[in-house]
Coordinates of N, CA and C in Angstrom, one line a residue:
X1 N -3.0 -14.3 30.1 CA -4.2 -13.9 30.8 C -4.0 -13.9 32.3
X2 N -3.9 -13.0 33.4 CA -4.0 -13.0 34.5 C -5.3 -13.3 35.3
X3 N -5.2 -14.5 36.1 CA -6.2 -15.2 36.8 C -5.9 -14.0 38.2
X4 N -5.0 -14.0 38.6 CA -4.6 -14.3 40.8 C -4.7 -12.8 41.0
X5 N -5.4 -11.8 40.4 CA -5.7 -10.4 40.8 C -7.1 -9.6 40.8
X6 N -8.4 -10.8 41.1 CA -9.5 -10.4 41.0 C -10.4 -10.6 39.9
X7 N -9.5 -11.2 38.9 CA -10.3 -11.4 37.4 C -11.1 -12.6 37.6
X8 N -11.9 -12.7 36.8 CA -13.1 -13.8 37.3 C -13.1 -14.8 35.7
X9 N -13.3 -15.9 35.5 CA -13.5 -16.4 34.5 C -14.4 -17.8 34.3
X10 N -15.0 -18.2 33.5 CA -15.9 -19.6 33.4 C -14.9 -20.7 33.0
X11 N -14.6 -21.7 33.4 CA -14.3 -23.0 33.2 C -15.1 -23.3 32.2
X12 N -14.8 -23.6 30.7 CA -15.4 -23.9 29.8 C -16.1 -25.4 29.8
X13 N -17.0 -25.6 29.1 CA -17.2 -27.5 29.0 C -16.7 -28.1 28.1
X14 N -16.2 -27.0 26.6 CA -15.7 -27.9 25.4 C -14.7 -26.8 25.3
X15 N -14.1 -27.0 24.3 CA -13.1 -26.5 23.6 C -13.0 -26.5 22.1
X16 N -13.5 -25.1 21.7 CA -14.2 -24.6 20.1 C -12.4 -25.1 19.6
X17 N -12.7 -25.7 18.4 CA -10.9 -26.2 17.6 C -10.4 -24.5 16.9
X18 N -11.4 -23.4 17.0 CA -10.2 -22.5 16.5 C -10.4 -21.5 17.8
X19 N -10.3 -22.1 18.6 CA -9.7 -21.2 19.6 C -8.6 -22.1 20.3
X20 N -7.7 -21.0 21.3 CA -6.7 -21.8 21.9 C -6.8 -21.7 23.1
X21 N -6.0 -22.9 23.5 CA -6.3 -23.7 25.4 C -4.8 -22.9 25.8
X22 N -5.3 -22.3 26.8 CA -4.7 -21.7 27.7 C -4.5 -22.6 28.7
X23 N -3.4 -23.3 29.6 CA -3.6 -24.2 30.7 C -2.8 -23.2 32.3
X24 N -3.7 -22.9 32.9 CA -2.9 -22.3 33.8 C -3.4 -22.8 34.9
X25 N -2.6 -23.7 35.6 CA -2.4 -24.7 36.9 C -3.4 -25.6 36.2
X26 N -4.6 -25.8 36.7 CA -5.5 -27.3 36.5 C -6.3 -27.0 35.6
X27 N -6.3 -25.5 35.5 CA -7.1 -24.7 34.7 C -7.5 -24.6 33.3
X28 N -8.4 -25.2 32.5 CA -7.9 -24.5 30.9 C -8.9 -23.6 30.7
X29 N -8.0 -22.4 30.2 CA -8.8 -21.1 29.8 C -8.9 -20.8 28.6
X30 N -9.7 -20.8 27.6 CA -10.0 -21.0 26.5 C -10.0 -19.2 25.6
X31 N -9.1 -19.2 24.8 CA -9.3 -17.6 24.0 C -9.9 -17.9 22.8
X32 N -10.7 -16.9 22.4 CA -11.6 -17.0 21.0 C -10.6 -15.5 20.7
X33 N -10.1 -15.6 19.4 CA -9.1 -14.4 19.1 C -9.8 -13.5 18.4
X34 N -11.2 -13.9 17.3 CA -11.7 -13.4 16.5 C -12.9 -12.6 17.7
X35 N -13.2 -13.3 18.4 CA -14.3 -12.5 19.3 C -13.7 -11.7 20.4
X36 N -12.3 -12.0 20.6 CA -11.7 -11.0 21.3 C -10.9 -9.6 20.7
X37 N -11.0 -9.7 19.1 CA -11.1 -8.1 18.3 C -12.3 -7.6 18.6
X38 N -13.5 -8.4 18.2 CA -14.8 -7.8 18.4 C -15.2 -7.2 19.7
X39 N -14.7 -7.8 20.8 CA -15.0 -7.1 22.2 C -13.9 -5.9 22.3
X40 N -12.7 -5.7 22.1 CA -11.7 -4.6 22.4 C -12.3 -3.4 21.2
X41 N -12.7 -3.9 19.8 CA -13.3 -2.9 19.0 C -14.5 -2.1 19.8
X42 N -15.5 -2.9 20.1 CA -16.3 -2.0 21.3 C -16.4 -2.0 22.3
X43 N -15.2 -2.2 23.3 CA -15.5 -1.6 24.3 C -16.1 -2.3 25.5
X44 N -15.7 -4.0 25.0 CA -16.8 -4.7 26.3 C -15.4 -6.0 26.9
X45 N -15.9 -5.7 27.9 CA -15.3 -6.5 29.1 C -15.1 -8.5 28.5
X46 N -14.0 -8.4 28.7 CA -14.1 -10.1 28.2 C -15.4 -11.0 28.9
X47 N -15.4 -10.7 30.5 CA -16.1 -11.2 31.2 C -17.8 -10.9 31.2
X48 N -18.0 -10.0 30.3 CA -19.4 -9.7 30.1 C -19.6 -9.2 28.8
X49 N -19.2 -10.2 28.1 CA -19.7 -9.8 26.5 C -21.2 -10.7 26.1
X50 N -21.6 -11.0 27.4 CA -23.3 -11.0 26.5 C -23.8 -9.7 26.5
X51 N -23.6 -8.7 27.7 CA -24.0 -7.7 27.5 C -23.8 -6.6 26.4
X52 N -24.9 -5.9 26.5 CA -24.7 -4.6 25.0 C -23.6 -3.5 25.6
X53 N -22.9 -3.7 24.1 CA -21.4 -2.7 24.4 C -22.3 -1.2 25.0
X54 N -21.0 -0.7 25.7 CA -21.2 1.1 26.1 C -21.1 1.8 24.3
X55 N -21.9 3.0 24.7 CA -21.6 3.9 23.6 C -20.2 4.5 24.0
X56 N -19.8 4.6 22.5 CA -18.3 5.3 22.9 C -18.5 7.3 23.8
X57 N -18.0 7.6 24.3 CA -18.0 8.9 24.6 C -18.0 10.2 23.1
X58 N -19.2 11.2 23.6 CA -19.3 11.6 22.9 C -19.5 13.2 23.4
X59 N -18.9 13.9 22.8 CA -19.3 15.6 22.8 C -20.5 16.1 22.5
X60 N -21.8 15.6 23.7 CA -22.8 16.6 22.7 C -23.7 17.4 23.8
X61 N -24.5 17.7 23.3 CA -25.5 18.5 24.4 C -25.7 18.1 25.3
X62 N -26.1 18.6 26.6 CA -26.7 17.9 27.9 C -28.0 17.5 27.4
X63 N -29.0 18.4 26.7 CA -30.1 18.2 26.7 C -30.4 17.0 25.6
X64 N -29.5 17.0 24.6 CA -29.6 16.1 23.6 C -29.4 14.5 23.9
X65 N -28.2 14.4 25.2 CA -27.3 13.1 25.5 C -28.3 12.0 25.8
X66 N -29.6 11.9 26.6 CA -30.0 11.1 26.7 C -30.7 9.9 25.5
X67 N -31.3 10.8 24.5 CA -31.4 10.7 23.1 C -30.3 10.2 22.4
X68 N -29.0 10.8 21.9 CA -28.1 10.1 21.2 C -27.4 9.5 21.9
X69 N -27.0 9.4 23.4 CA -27.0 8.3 23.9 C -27.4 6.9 23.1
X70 N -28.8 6.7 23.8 CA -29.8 5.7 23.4 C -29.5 5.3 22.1
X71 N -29.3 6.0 21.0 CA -29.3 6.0 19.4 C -27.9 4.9 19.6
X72 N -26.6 5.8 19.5 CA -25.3 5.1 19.6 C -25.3 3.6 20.7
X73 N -26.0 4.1 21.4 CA -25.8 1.9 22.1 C -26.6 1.0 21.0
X74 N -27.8 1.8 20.5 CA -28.7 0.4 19.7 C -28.0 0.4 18.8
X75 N -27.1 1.4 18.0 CA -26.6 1.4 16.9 C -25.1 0.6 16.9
X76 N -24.4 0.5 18.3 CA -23.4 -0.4 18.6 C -23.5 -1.7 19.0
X77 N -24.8 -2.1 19.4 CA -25.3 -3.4 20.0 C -25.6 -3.8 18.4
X78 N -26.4 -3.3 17.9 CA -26.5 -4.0 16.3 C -25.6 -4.3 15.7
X79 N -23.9 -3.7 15.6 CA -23.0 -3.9 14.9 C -22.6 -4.8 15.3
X80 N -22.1 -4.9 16.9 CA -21.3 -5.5 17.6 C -22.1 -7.4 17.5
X81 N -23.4 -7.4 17.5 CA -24.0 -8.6 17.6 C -23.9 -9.2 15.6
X82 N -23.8 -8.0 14.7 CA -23.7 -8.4 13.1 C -22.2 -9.1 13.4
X83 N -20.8 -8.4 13.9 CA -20.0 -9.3 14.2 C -20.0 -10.0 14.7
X84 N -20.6 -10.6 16.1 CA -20.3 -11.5 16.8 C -20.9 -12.8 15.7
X85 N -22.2 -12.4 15.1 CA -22.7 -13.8 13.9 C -21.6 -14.0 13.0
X86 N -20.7 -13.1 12.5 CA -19.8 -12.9 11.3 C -18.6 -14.1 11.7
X87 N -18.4 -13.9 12.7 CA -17.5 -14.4 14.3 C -17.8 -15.7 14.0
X88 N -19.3 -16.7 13.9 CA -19.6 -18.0 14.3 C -19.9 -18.7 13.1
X89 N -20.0 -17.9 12.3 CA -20.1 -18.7 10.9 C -19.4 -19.0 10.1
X90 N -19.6 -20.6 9.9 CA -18.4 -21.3 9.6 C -17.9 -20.5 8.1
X91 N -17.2 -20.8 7.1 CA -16.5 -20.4 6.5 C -17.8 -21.2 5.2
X92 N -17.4 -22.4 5.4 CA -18.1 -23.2 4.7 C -18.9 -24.7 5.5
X93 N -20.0 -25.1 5.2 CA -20.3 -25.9 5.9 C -19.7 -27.5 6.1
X94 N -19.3 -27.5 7.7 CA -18.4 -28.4 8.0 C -16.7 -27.5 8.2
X95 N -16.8 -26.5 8.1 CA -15.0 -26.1 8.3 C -15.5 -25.7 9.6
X96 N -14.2 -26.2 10.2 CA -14.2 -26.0 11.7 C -12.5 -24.6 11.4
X97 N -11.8 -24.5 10.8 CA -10.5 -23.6 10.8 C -10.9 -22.3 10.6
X98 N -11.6 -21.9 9.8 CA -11.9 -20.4 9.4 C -13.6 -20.2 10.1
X99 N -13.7 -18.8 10.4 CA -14.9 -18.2 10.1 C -15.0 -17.5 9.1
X100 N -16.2 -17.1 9.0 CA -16.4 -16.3 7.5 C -15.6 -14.9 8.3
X101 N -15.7 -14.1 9.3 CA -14.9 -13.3 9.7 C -13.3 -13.0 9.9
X102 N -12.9 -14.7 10.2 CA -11.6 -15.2 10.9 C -10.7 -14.6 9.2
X103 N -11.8 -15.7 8.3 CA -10.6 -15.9 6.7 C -10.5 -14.4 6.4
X104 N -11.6 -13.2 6.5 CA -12.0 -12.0 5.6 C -10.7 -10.8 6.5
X105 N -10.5 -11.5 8.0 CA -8.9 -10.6 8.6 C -8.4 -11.2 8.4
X106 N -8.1 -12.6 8.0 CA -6.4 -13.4 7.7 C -6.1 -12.7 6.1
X107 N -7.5 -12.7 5.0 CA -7.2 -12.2 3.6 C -6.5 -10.7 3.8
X108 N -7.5 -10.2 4.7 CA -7.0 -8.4 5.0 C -5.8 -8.0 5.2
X109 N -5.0 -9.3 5.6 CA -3.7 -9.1 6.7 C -2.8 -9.1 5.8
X110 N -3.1 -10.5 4.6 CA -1.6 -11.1 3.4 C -2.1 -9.3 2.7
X111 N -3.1 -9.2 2.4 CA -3.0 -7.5 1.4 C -2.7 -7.0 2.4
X112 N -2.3 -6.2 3.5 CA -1.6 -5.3 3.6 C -0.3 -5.8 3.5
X113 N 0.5 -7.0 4.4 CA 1.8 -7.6 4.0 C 2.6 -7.2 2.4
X114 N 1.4 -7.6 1.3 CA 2.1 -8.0 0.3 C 1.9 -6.5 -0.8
X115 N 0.7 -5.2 -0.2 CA 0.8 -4.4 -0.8 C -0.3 -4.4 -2.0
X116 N -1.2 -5.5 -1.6 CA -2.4 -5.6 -2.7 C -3.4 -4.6 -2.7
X117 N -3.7 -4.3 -3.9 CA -5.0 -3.2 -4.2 C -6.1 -3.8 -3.7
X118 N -6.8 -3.0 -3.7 CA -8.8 -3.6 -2.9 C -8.9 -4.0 -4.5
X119 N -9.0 -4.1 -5.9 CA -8.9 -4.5 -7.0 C -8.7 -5.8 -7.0
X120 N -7.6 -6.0 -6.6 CA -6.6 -7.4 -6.7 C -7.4 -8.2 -5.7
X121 N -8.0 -7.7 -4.3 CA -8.8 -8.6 -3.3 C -10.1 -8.6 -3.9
X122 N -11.0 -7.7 -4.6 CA -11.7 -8.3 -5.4 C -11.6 -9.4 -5.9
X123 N -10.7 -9.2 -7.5 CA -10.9 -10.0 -8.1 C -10.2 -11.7 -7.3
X124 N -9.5 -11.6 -6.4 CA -9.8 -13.3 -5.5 C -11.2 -13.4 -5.1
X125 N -11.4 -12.4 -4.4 CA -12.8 -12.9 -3.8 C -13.6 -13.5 -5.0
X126 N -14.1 -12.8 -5.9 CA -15.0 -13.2 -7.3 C -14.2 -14.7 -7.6
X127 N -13.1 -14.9 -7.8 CA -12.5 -16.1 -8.4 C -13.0 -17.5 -7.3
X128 N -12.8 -17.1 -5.9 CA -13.1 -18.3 -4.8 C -14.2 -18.2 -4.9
X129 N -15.3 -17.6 -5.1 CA -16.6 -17.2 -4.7 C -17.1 -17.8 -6.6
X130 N -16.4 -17.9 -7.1 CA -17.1 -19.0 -9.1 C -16.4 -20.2 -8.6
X131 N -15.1 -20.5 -7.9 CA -14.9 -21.7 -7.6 C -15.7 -22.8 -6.5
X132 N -16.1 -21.9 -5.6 CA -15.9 -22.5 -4.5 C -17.6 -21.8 -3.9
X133 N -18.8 -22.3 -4.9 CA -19.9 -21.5 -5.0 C -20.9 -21.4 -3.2
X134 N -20.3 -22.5 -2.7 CA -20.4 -22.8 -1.5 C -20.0 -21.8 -0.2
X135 N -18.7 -21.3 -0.7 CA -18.4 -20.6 0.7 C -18.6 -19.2 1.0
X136 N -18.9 -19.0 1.8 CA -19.6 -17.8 3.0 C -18.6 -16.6 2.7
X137 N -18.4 -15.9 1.6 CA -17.6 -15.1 1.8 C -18.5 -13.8 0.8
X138 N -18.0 -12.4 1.0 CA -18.5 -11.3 -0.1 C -18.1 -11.4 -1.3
X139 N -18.4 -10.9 -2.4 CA -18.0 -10.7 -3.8 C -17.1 -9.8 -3.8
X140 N -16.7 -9.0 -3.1 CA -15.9 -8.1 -3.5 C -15.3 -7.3 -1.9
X141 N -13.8 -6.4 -2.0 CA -13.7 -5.9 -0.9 C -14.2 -4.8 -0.7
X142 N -15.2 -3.8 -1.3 CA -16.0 -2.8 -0.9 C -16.7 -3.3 0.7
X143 N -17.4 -4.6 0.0 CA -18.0 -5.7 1.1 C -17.4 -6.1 2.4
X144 N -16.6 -6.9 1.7 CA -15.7 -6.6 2.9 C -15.2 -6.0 4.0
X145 N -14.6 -5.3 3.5 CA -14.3 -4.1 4.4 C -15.0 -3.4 5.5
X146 N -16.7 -3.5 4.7 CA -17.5 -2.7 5.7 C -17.4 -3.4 7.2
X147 N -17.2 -4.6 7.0 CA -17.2 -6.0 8.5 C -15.3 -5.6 9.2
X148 N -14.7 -5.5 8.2 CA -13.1 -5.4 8.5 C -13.0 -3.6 9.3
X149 N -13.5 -2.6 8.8 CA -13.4 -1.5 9.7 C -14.6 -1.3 11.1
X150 N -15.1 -2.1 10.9 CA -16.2 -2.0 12.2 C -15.2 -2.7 13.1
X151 N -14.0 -3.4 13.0 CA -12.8 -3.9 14.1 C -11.9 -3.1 14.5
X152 N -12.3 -1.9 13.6 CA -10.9 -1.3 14.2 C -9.8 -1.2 13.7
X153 N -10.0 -1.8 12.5 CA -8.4 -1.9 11.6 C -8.5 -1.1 10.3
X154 N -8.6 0.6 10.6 CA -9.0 1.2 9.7 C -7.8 2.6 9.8
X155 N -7.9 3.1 9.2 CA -6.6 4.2 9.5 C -7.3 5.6 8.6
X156 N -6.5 6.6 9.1 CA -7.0 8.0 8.8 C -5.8 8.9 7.9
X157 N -6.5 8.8 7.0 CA -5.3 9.7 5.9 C -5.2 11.3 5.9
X158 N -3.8 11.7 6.4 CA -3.4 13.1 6.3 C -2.2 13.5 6.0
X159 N -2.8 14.2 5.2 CA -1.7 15.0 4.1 C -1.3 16.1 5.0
X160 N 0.2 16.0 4.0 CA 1.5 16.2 4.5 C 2.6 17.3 4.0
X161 N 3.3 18.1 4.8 CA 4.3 18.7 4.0 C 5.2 17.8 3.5
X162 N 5.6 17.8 2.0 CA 6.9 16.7 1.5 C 8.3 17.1 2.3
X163 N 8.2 18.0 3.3 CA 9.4 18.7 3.9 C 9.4 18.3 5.3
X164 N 8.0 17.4 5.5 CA 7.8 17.4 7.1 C 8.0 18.1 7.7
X165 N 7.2 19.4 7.6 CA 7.2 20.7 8.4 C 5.8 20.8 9.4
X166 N 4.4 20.5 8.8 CA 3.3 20.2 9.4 C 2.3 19.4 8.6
X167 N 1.4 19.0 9.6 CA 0.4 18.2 8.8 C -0.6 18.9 8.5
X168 N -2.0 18.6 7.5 CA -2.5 19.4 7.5 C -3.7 18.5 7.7
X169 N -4.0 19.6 9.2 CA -5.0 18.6 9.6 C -5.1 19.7 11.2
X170 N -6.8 19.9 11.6 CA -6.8 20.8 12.5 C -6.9 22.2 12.0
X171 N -6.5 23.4 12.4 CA -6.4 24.4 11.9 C -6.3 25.0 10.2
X172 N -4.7 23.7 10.0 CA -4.3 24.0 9.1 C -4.9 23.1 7.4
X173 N -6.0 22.2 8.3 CA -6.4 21.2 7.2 C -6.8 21.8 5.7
X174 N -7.0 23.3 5.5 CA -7.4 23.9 4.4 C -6.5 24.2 3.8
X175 N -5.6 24.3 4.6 CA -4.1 24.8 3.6 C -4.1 24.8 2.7
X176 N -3.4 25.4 1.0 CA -3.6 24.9 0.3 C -1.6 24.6 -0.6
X177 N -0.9 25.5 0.7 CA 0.3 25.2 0.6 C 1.3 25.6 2.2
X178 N 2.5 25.0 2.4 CA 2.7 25.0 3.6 C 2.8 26.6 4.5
X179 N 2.7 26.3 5.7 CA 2.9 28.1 6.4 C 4.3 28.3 6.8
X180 N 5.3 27.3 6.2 CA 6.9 27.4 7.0 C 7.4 27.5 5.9
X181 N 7.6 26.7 4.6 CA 8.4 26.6 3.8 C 7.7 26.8 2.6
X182 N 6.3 27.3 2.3 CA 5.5 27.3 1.4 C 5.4 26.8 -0.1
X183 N 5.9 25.8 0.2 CA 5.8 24.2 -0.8 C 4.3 23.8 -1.0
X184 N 4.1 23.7 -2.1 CA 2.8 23.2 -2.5 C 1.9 21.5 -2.1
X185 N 0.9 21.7 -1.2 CA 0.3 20.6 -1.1 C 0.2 19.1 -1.9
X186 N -0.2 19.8 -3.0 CA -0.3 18.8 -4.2 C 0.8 18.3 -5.2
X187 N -0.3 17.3 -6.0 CA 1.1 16.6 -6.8 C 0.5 17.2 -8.4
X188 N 1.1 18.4 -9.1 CA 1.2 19.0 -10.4 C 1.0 17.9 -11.5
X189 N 0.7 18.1 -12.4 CA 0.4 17.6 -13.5 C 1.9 16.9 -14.1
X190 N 2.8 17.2 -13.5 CA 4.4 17.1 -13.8 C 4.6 15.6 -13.1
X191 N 4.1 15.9 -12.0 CA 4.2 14.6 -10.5 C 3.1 13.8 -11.1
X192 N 2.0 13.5 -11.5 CA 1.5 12.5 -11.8 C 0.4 12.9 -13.1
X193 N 0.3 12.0 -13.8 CA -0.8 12.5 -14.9 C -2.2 12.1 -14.9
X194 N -3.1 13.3 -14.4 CA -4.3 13.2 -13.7 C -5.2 14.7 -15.2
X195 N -5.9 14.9 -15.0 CA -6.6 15.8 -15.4 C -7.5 16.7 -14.7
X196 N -7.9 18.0 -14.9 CA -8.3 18.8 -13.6 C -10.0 18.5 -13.1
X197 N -10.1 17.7 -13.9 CA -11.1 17.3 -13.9 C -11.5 15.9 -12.1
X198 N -10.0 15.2 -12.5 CA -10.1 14.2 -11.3 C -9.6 15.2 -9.8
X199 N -9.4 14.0 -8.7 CA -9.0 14.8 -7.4 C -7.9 15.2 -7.2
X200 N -7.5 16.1 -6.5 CA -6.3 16.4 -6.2 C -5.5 15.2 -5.1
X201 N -3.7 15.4 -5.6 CA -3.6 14.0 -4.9 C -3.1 14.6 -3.8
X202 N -2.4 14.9 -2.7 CA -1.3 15.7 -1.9 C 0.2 14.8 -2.1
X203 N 0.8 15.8 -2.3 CA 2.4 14.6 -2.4 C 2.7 13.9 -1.1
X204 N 2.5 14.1 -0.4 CA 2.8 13.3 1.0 C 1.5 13.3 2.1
X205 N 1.4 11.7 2.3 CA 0.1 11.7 3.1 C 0.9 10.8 4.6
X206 N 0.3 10.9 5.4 CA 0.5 10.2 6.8 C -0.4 9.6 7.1
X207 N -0.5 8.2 7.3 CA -1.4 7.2 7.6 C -1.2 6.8 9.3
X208 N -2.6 7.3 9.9 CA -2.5 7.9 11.5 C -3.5 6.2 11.6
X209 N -2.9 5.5 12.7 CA -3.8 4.2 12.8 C -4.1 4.4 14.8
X210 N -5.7 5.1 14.6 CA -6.0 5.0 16.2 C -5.7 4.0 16.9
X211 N -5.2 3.9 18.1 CA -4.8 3.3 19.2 C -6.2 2.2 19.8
X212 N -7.5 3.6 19.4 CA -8.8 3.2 20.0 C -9.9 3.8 19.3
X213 N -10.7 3.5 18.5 CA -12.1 4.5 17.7 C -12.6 5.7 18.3

């Protein structure tokens, strides 16, 4: 954290046990890591996160903007403040190491690592959650998740030529096969056994992870 170029910061009184002490000269500067997703996810200044986040920028009418303005702050000040509670609540009463938010991105993080289905994070959730009737967590990751993509840790799927020639996405998102090498979008009844009844799958997808929402 850079102090000596204008940045301003509070000298804390205590020191929360799951954040970490920063000691710079006489100084200790204390980081909260889970409320520091929650501030970069919308958009708020470390140094003034009591204030209501900015609405993100948006494309819309002149005459409309002051209106959905207004809409998008209340509607980001509500999220941003359901996180920040999600943020302070212990895990279980008396745990000072997890929040109910902290454990629900450390669970998020071993399934992407290890490759687990939202199935598989279910059925733990349900297992801790008959064990352990006590603790502060969802029944399932449908649940989940809805608190895990409001941070920002969500990604956008787009289908792909299996030749890497273009994506289809923008212009081309309707494609229904490529415009270079005209290879078929999808995966045939050959490539996986589906019935025409379910969705189409694309044989190659690209998983685009925003920089910023």
């Amino acid at each position: 954290m850079w102090i000596h170029h204008g940045e301003s910061f509070v000298r804390p009184s205590t020191i929360s046990p799951s954040s970490t002490p920063n000691m710079v000269e006489d100084t200790i500067i204390v980081e909260h890591p889970i409320q520091n997703m929650i501030n970069d996810a919308f958009g708020v200044d470390r140094n003034h996160a009591n204030k209501i986040p900015f609405a993100s920028n948006l494309e819309i009418d002149q005459q409309d903007y002051v209106m959905s303005s207004a809409t998008q702050e209340r509607n980001e000040a509500k999220e941003y403040y359901e996180l920040a509670r999600e943020g302070e609540q212990p895990l279980y009463e008396g745990c000072k190491r997890y929040s109910r938010l902290s454990f629900l991105v450390q669970l998020y993080h071993i399934k992407c690592l290890c490759g687990l289905s939202e199935k598989a994070i279910t059925m733990i959730l349900e297992l801790i959650k008959d064990a352990f009737e006590y603790a502060n967590i969802p029944s399932s990751f449908y649940e989940a998740k809805k608190s895990i993509t409001k941070l920002g840790l969500n990604h956008v799927k787009i289908p792909a030529c299996p030749n890497g020639c273009i994506l289809y996405w923008g212009e081309d998102e309707e494609r229904e096969t490529c415009k270079n090498c005209n290879t078929s979008k999808w995966k045939t009844n050959e490539d996986v056994s589906v019935n025409k009844k379910k969705k189409k799958i694309p044989l190659k997808v690209l998983r685009y992870f925003p920089l910023k929402p």
